[in-house]
Amino acid sequence: MTLGLRDIEYFVAIAEHGNVGRAAESLGLSQPALSKSLRRLEVSMQTKLVKKVPKGIELTAVGSAFLVHVRRIRLLLDDVAHEVADLTQGRAGNLRVGANQYAIDHVLPAMCGALLKDAPKMTLKVTVGANDVLVPALRNGQLDLIISGIPTSPEGDFVQVHLSDDEFVVYASANHRLAKLKRVTIADLSLERWALLPNVVATQWLRRAFEDHGLPPPEVALETSSDTLRLHAVASSDLLGFTPRIYVREAAPRLPLVELRVKELTWRRPLGVRYRKDAYLSPAAKRFIEILKATAKEIAKEP
């Protein structure tokens, strides 16, 4: 069985669009030419990969399984291309990094000088987001590594390197009724509304904490990955938030915010680097991780 790489790429486009006509348009091909490519691939594999449905096409069971393997092959080919470029062109590397807001604010700035001095030819592209965006992008090969909260049990397809911990706390407007209490328990928060991150590790932990105490999960009134928006929303309303303590302290001089000391809801979130297991890690990426680890140690020493 001989499979052409171009026919495989065309098959991916058909699968992603669910329609031969739209796939042909995206590829700049005629529909008959794309249909011919699909038939050629099916003949080579001696099986049907797609079937017609009222709205276009959908994959057969074999087609779905084939698509999974093709996507893995594409990631492998990308890794090979990056490695060949590093070896043949003598480049320091092109590094695509994803980072959550905490890493952007408190980790990357401290290491930028050392990184640019150590690898002056490296090109760096940084994408900011929460884990709900960063993890799929890493898994799909759109990012080389990400810096964000890491789970206590590593995912099977990732390697993760622990960097540091940051402490999450509950916070509220200084005018919130709970701000006047000397002692706040998790039960006191059961009827409150919240401004939270999307479904990331911190939010998942918060929900589990409520469940473990026999309470309903937090009612989310605002969900956003923007720390600035959450801080301002909490400061100007009766919403509660859950964020790294350092954010509350930094915002307190300009926003009426206070930390609510809730014993049951103080959480140390592990922060780390993740990259795909068995993926090509360029010299630039390896050096990037080394500098990150050194920077994290220095930040941990700060009072």
mmCIF file of C-alpha atoms in Angstrom:
data_model
loop_
_atom_site.group_PDB
_atom_site.id
_atom_site.type_symbol
_atom_site.label_atom_id
_atom_site.label_comp_id
_atom_site.label_asym_id
_atom_site.label_seq_id
_atom_site.Cartn_x
_atom_site.Cartn_y
_atom_site.Cartn_z
ATOM 1 C CA MET A 1 0.000 0.000 0.000
ATOM 2 C CA THR A 2 1.498 3.344 -1.103
ATOM 3 C CA LEU A 3 0.061 6.529 0.373
ATOM 4 C CA GLY A 4 0.847 9.982 -1.015
ATOM 5 C CA LEU A 5 1.540 12.704 1.562
ATOM 6 C CA ARG A 6 -0.429 15.233 -0.501
ATOM 7 C CA ASP A 7 -3.476 12.936 -0.603
ATOM 8 C CA ILE A 8 -3.208 12.516 3.174
ATOM 9 C CA GLU A 9 -3.080 16.296 3.690
ATOM 10 C CA TYR A 10 -6.108 16.703 1.443
ATOM 11 C CA PHE A 11 -7.941 14.038 3.465
ATOM 12 C CA VAL A 12 -7.283 16.008 6.665
ATOM 13 C CA ALA A 13 -8.820 19.110 5.076
ATOM 14 C CA ILE A 14 -11.903 17.132 4.052
ATOM 15 C CA ALA A 15 -12.235 15.682 7.553
ATOM 16 C CA GLU A 16 -11.862 19.080 9.226
ATOM 17 C CA HIS A 17 -14.393 20.824 6.958
ATOM 18 C CA GLY A 18 -16.868 17.938 6.763
ATOM 19 C CA ASN A 19 -17.585 18.987 3.209
ATOM 20 C CA VAL A 20 -15.608 18.333 0.011
ATOM 21 C CA GLY A 21 -16.618 21.634 -1.567
ATOM 22 C CA ARG A 22 -15.506 23.767 1.397
ATOM 23 C CA ALA A 23 -12.299 21.744 1.725
ATOM 24 C CA ALA A 24 -11.526 22.233 -1.982
ATOM 25 C CA GLU A 25 -12.078 25.991 -1.630
ATOM 26 C CA SER A 26 -9.730 26.181 1.373
ATOM 27 C CA LEU A 27 -7.041 24.310 -0.551
ATOM 28 C CA GLY A 28 -7.475 26.268 -3.780
ATOM 29 C CA LEU A 29 -8.462 23.127 -5.687
ATOM 30 C CA SER A 30 -11.426 22.178 -7.817
ATOM 31 C CA GLN A 31 -13.963 19.872 -6.198
ATOM 32 C CA PRO A 32 -13.429 17.121 -8.848
ATOM 33 C CA ALA A 33 -9.652 17.201 -8.217
ATOM 34 C CA LEU A 34 -10.155 16.822 -4.466
ATOM 35 C CA SER A 35 -12.710 14.035 -4.943
ATOM 36 C CA LYS A 36 -10.208 12.246 -7.189
ATOM 37 C CA SER A 37 -7.548 12.544 -4.476
ATOM 38 C CA LEU A 38 -9.916 11.056 -1.893
ATOM 39 C CA ARG A 39 -10.797 8.141 -4.159
ATOM 40 C CA ARG A 40 -7.097 7.524 -4.811
ATOM 41 C CA LEU A 41 -6.423 7.364 -1.080
ATOM 42 C CA GLU A 42 -9.353 4.995 -0.480
ATOM 43 C CA VAL A 43 -8.169 2.718 -3.284
ATOM 44 C CA SER A 44 -4.681 2.640 -1.787
ATOM 45 C CA MET A 45 -6.092 1.719 1.613
ATOM 46 C CA GLN A 46 -8.742 -0.607 0.141
ATOM 47 C CA THR A 47 -11.468 0.843 2.360
ATOM 48 C CA LYS A 48 -13.944 3.729 2.584
ATOM 49 C CA LEU A 49 -12.770 6.654 4.667
ATOM 50 C CA VAL A 50 -15.865 8.863 4.391
ATOM 51 C CA LYS A 51 -19.571 8.484 3.818
ATOM 52 C CA LYS A 52 -22.107 10.971 2.510
ATOM 53 C CA VAL A 53 -24.603 12.604 4.879
ATOM 54 C CA PRO A 54 -27.233 15.318 4.169
ATOM 55 C CA LYS A 55 -24.893 18.164 5.228
ATOM 56 C CA GLY A 56 -21.765 16.846 3.500
ATOM 57 C CA ILE A 57 -19.617 13.934 4.589
ATOM 58 C CA GLU A 58 -18.600 12.266 7.824
ATOM 59 C CA LEU A 59 -15.771 9.856 8.570
ATOM 60 C CA THR A 60 -16.250 6.131 8.735
ATOM 61 C CA ALA A 61 -14.818 4.258 11.719
ATOM 62 C CA VAL A 62 -11.693 3.538 9.667
ATOM 63 C CA GLY A 63 -11.510 7.185 8.564
ATOM 64 C CA SER A 64 -11.691 8.407 12.164
ATOM 65 C CA ALA A 65 -8.930 6.039 13.266
ATOM 66 C CA PHE A 66 -6.812 7.051 10.269
ATOM 67 C CA LEU A 67 -7.246 10.745 11.086
ATOM 68 C CA VAL A 68 -5.895 10.208 14.627
ATOM 69 C CA HIS A 69 -2.747 8.583 13.248
ATOM 70 C CA VAL A 70 -2.343 11.217 10.541
ATOM 71 C CA ARG A 71 -2.401 14.003 13.112
ATOM 72 C CA ARG A 72 0.330 12.245 15.060
ATOM 73 C CA ILE A 73 2.389 11.921 11.872
ATOM 74 C CA ARG A 74 1.951 15.629 11.134
ATOM 75 C CA LEU A 75 3.282 16.507 14.603
ATOM 76 C CA LEU A 76 6.241 14.216 14.038
ATOM 77 C CA LEU A 77 6.987 15.804 10.646
ATOM 78 C CA ASP A 78 6.839 19.265 12.224
ATOM 79 C CA ASP A 79 9.328 18.147 14.874
ATOM 80 C CA VAL A 80 11.646 16.769 12.179
ATOM 81 C CA ALA A 81 11.441 20.041 10.236
ATOM 82 C CA HIS A 82 12.326 22.060 13.354
ATOM 83 C CA GLU A 83 15.252 19.796 14.196
ATOM 84 C CA VAL A 84 16.623 19.872 10.624
ATOM 85 C CA ALA A 85 16.389 23.675 10.579
ATOM 86 C CA ASP A 86 18.299 23.896 13.871
ATOM 87 C CA LEU A 87 21.017 21.568 12.617
ATOM 88 C CA THR A 88 21.470 22.850 9.069
ATOM 89 C CA GLN A 89 20.997 26.579 9.580
ATOM 90 C CA GLY A 90 22.763 26.865 12.921
ATOM 91 C CA ARG A 91 19.830 28.739 14.391
ATOM 92 C CA ALA A 92 19.269 29.049 18.116
ATOM 93 C CA GLY A 93 15.680 28.043 17.392
ATOM 94 C CA ASN A 94 12.158 29.355 16.986
ATOM 95 C CA LEU A 95 10.305 28.833 20.244
ATOM 96 C CA ARG A 96 6.513 28.987 20.649
ATOM 97 C CA VAL A 97 5.605 29.398 24.309
ATOM 98 C CA GLY A 98 2.212 29.495 25.992
ATOM 99 C CA ALA A 99 1.949 31.111 29.425
ATOM 100 C CA ASN A 100 -0.780 31.920 31.917
ATOM 101 C CA GLN A 101 -1.117 35.450 33.289
ATOM 102 C CA TYR A 102 0.837 34.677 36.455
ATOM 103 C CA ALA A 103 3.838 33.509 34.412
ATOM 104 C CA ILE A 104 3.564 36.584 32.178
ATOM 105 C CA ASP A 105 3.491 38.935 35.169
ATOM 106 C CA HIS A 106 5.930 37.282 37.564
ATOM 107 C CA VAL A 107 8.136 34.704 35.825
ATOM 108 C CA LEU A 108 8.910 35.664 32.221
ATOM 109 C CA PRO A 109 9.880 39.331 32.863
ATOM 110 C CA ALA A 110 12.539 38.223 35.348
ATOM 111 C CA MET A 111 14.139 35.868 32.814
ATOM 112 C CA CYS A 112 13.886 37.881 29.591
ATOM 113 C CA GLY A 113 17.215 39.648 30.016
ATOM 114 C CA ALA A 114 19.116 36.439 30.706
ATOM 115 C CA LEU A 115 17.374 34.636 27.851
ATOM 116 C CA LEU A 116 18.051 37.295 25.214
ATOM 117 C CA LYS A 117 21.666 37.552 26.309
ATOM 118 C CA ASP A 118 22.156 33.786 26.321
ATOM 119 C CA ALA A 119 20.406 33.133 22.980
ATOM 120 C CA PRO A 120 20.458 36.382 20.955
ATOM 121 C CA LYS A 121 19.464 34.650 17.698
ATOM 122 C CA MET A 122 16.431 32.894 19.114
ATOM 123 C CA THR A 123 12.976 34.012 18.030
ATOM 124 C CA LEU A 124 10.292 33.779 20.687
ATOM 125 C CA LYS A 125 6.524 33.856 20.278
ATOM 126 C CA VAL A 126 4.485 33.997 23.488
ATOM 127 C CA THR A 127 0.774 33.202 23.646
ATOM 128 C CA VAL A 128 -1.129 34.274 26.779
ATOM 129 C CA GLY A 129 -4.036 32.207 28.036
ATOM 130 C CA ALA A 130 -5.416 29.808 30.613
ATOM 131 C CA ASN A 131 -5.034 26.035 30.533
ATOM 132 C CA ASP A 132 -8.312 25.550 28.675
ATOM 133 C CA VAL A 133 -6.605 27.237 25.683
ATOM 134 C CA LEU A 134 -2.943 26.383 26.252
ATOM 135 C CA VAL A 135 -3.215 22.624 26.829
ATOM 136 C CA PRO A 136 -5.108 21.846 23.568
ATOM 137 C CA ALA A 137 -2.682 24.090 21.653
ATOM 138 C CA LEU A 138 0.271 22.194 23.126
ATOM 139 C CA ARG A 139 -1.333 18.846 22.375
ATOM 140 C CA ASN A 140 -2.031 19.892 18.760
ATOM 141 C CA GLY A 141 1.545 21.030 18.176
ATOM 142 C CA GLN A 142 0.722 24.749 17.984
ATOM 143 C CA LEU A 143 2.962 25.428 20.990
ATOM 144 C CA ASP A 144 6.337 23.923 21.938
ATOM 145 C CA LEU A 145 5.851 24.278 25.682
ATOM 146 C CA ILE A 146 3.571 25.987 28.178
ATOM 147 C CA ILE A 147 4.088 27.597 31.591
ATOM 148 C CA SER A 148 1.001 27.344 33.785
ATOM 149 C CA GLY A 149 -0.591 25.538 36.699
ATOM 150 C CA ILE A 150 0.190 21.831 36.533
ATOM 151 C CA PRO A 151 -1.895 18.897 37.814
ATOM 152 C CA THR A 152 -0.625 16.763 40.686
ATOM 153 C CA SER A 153 -0.812 13.711 38.402
ATOM 154 C CA PRO A 154 0.960 14.367 35.071
ATOM 155 C CA GLU A 155 -0.968 13.681 31.860
ATOM 156 C CA GLY A 156 0.341 10.661 29.966
ATOM 157 C CA ASP A 157 1.271 12.577 26.806
ATOM 158 C CA PHE A 158 3.175 15.395 28.556
ATOM 159 C CA VAL A 159 6.409 15.844 30.446
ATOM 160 C CA GLN A 160 6.064 18.397 33.229
ATOM 161 C CA VAL A 161 8.748 20.210 35.236
ATOM 162 C CA HIS A 162 7.755 21.805 38.544
ATOM 163 C CA LEU A 163 8.977 25.392 38.953
ATOM 164 C CA SER A 164 7.346 26.871 42.046
ATOM 165 C CA ASP A 165 4.095 27.262 43.976
ATOM 166 C CA ASP A 166 1.835 30.278 44.292
ATOM 167 C CA GLU A 167 -0.846 30.595 46.960
ATOM 168 C CA PHE A 168 -4.473 31.133 45.941
ATOM 169 C CA VAL A 169 -6.848 32.966 48.289
ATOM 170 C CA VAL A 170 -10.453 34.167 48.336
ATOM 171 C CA TYR A 171 -10.871 37.916 47.911
ATOM 172 C CA ALA A 172 -13.752 40.398 47.951
ATOM 173 C CA SER A 173 -14.551 44.081 47.778
ATOM 174 C CA ALA A 174 -13.665 45.976 50.937
ATOM 175 C CA ASN A 175 -17.369 46.895 51.048
ATOM 176 C CA HIS A 176 -18.564 43.272 50.942
ATOM 177 C CA ARG A 177 -20.512 42.182 54.029
ATOM 178 C CA LEU A 178 -18.072 39.302 54.610
ATOM 179 C CA ALA A 179 -15.149 41.732 54.735
ATOM 180 C CA LYS A 180 -16.440 42.930 58.102
ATOM 181 C CA LEU A 181 -16.350 39.476 59.680
ATOM 182 C CA LYS A 182 -13.370 38.501 61.837
ATOM 183 C CA ARG A 183 -13.709 34.857 60.818
ATOM 184 C CA VAL A 184 -15.080 33.484 57.552
ATOM 185 C CA THR A 185 -15.804 29.817 56.920
ATOM 186 C CA ILE A 186 -16.427 28.001 53.682
ATOM 187 C CA ALA A 187 -20.082 27.617 54.707
ATOM 188 C CA ASP A 188 -20.372 31.431 54.798
ATOM 189 C CA LEU A 189 -19.537 31.446 51.081
ATOM 190 C CA SER A 190 -22.085 28.859 49.962
ATOM 191 C CA LEU A 191 -24.663 31.411 48.728
ATOM 192 C CA GLU A 192 -22.213 33.874 47.182
ATOM 193 C CA ARG A 193 -21.634 34.502 43.455
ATOM 194 C CA TRP A 194 -18.155 34.350 41.975
ATOM 195 C CA ALA A 195 -15.849 35.741 39.279
ATOM 196 C CA LEU A 196 -13.597 32.838 38.296
ATOM 197 C CA LEU A 197 -11.133 31.566 35.750
ATOM 198 C CA PRO A 198 -12.529 29.137 33.163
ATOM 199 C CA ASN A 199 -12.392 25.424 33.948
ATOM 200 C CA VAL A 200 -8.698 25.300 34.928
ATOM 201 C CA VAL A 201 -6.903 23.564 37.803
ATOM 202 C CA ALA A 202 -7.643 26.344 40.334
ATOM 203 C CA THR A 203 -11.362 26.444 39.555
ATOM 204 C CA GLN A 204 -11.578 22.654 39.632
ATOM 205 C CA TRP A 205 -9.895 22.609 43.050
ATOM 206 C CA LEU A 206 -12.309 25.240 44.388
ATOM 207 C CA ARG A 207 -15.331 23.243 43.240
ATOM 208 C CA ARG A 208 -13.974 20.068 44.823
ATOM 209 C CA ALA A 209 -13.397 21.908 48.109
ATOM 210 C CA PHE A 210 -17.065 22.907 48.247
ATOM 211 C CA GLU A 211 -18.175 19.378 47.362
ATOM 212 C CA ASP A 212 -15.876 17.877 50.032
ATOM 213 C CA HIS A 213 -17.635 20.031 52.630
ATOM 214 C CA GLY A 214 -21.082 18.956 51.448
ATOM 215 C CA LEU A 215 -21.836 22.329 49.841
ATOM 216 C CA PRO A 216 -23.137 23.154 46.357
ATOM 217 C CA PRO A 217 -20.485 24.281 43.848
ATOM 218 C CA PRO A 218 -19.759 28.016 43.561
ATOM 219 C CA GLU A 219 -22.259 29.948 41.459
ATOM 220 C CA VAL A 220 -20.253 31.592 38.682
ATOM 221 C CA ALA A 221 -21.504 35.022 37.608
ATOM 222 C CA LEU A 222 -18.395 35.965 35.597
ATOM 223 C CA GLU A 223 -15.998 33.550 33.893
ATOM 224 C CA THR A 224 -12.922 35.012 32.219
ATOM 225 C CA SER A 225 -9.193 34.352 31.935
ATOM 226 C CA SER A 226 -8.536 38.097 32.345
ATOM 227 C CA ASP A 227 -7.170 38.777 35.843
ATOM 228 C CA THR A 228 -7.708 42.512 35.389
ATOM 229 C CA LEU A 229 -11.387 42.069 34.562
ATOM 230 C CA ARG A 230 -11.987 39.719 37.500
ATOM 231 C CA LEU A 231 -10.235 42.031 39.965
ATOM 232 C CA HIS A 232 -12.213 45.079 38.829
ATOM 233 C CA ALA A 233 -15.505 43.157 38.794
ATOM 234 C CA VAL A 234 -15.002 41.947 42.361
ATOM 235 C CA ALA A 235 -13.899 45.389 43.569
ATOM 236 C CA SER A 236 -17.082 46.994 42.230
ATOM 237 C CA SER A 237 -19.643 44.335 43.211
ATOM 238 C CA ASP A 238 -20.597 41.650 45.716
ATOM 239 C CA LEU A 239 -18.828 38.920 43.728
ATOM 240 C CA LEU A 240 -16.015 36.869 45.255
ATOM 241 C CA GLY A 241 -12.820 35.811 43.522
ATOM 242 C CA PHE A 242 -10.120 33.158 43.861
ATOM 243 C CA THR A 243 -6.657 34.160 42.678
ATOM 244 C CA PRO A 244 -2.970 34.184 43.649
ATOM 245 C CA ARG A 245 -2.448 36.242 46.827
ATOM 246 C CA ILE A 246 0.160 38.396 45.095
ATOM 247 C CA TYR A 247 -2.496 39.745 42.682
ATOM 248 C CA VAL A 248 -4.714 40.918 45.541
ATOM 249 C CA ARG A 249 -1.784 42.602 47.280
ATOM 250 C CA GLU A 250 -0.633 44.319 44.088
ATOM 251 C CA ALA A 251 -4.147 45.562 43.281
ATOM 252 C CA ALA A 252 -5.044 46.700 46.816
ATOM 253 C CA PRO A 253 -3.425 50.192 46.549
ATOM 254 C CA ARG A 254 -5.649 51.066 43.560
ATOM 255 C CA LEU A 255 -8.725 48.882 44.107
ATOM 256 C CA PRO A 256 -10.853 48.368 47.248
ATOM 257 C CA LEU A 257 -10.012 44.684 47.644
ATOM 258 C CA VAL A 258 -9.378 42.554 50.716
ATOM 259 C CA GLU A 259 -8.375 38.960 51.252
ATOM 260 C CA LEU A 260 -10.916 36.801 53.054
ATOM 261 C CA ARG A 261 -8.984 34.406 55.253
ATOM 262 C CA VAL A 262 -10.931 31.197 54.748
ATOM 263 C CA LYS A 263 -8.936 28.344 56.276
ATOM 264 C CA GLU A 264 -10.538 25.701 54.069
ATOM 265 C CA LEU A 265 -9.847 27.641 50.853
ATOM 266 C CA THR A 266 -6.150 28.461 50.909
ATOM 267 C CA TRP A 267 -4.478 26.485 48.140
ATOM 268 C CA ARG A 268 -0.907 26.248 46.927
ATOM 269 C CA ARG A 269 -0.962 25.821 43.160
ATOM 270 C CA PRO A 270 2.043 24.156 41.540
ATOM 271 C CA LEU A 271 3.383 26.115 38.580
ATOM 272 C CA GLY A 272 5.425 24.327 35.949
ATOM 273 C CA VAL A 273 6.514 23.775 32.358
ATOM 274 C CA ARG A 274 4.876 21.160 30.148
ATOM 275 C CA TYR A 275 5.876 19.836 26.737
ATOM 276 C CA ARG A 276 4.836 16.868 24.610
ATOM 277 C CA LYS A 277 6.416 13.574 25.539
ATOM 278 C CA ASP A 278 8.767 12.271 22.805
ATOM 279 C CA ALA A 279 8.519 15.610 20.932
ATOM 280 C CA TYR A 280 11.657 17.255 19.565
ATOM 281 C CA LEU A 281 12.951 19.764 22.107
ATOM 282 C CA SER A 282 15.268 22.271 20.443
ATOM 283 C CA PRO A 283 18.473 23.524 22.100
ATOM 284 C CA ALA A 284 16.666 26.844 22.581
ATOM 285 C CA ALA A 285 13.773 25.127 24.376
ATOM 286 C CA LYS A 286 16.141 23.201 26.643
ATOM 287 C CA ARG A 287 18.013 26.384 27.533
ATOM 288 C CA PHE A 288 14.702 28.198 28.036
ATOM 289 C CA ILE A 289 13.654 25.597 30.616
ATOM 290 C CA GLU A 290 17.034 25.829 32.397
ATOM 291 C CA ILE A 291 16.714 29.607 32.720
ATOM 292 C CA LEU A 292 13.094 29.236 33.861
ATOM 293 C CA LYS A 293 14.125 26.881 36.665
ATOM 294 C CA ALA A 294 16.905 29.213 37.790
ATOM 295 C CA THR A 295 14.565 32.215 37.674
ATOM 296 C CA ALA A 296 11.906 30.385 39.703
ATOM 297 C CA LYS A 297 14.481 29.649 42.420
ATOM 298 C CA GLU A 298 15.472 33.317 42.600
ATOM 299 C CA ILE A 299 11.838 34.445 42.807
ATOM 300 C CA ALA A 300 11.224 31.947 45.617
ATOM 301 C CA LYS A 301 14.034 33.578 47.653
ATOM 302 C CA GLU A 302 12.356 36.993 47.461
ATOM 303 C CA PRO A 303 10.538 38.099 50.628
#
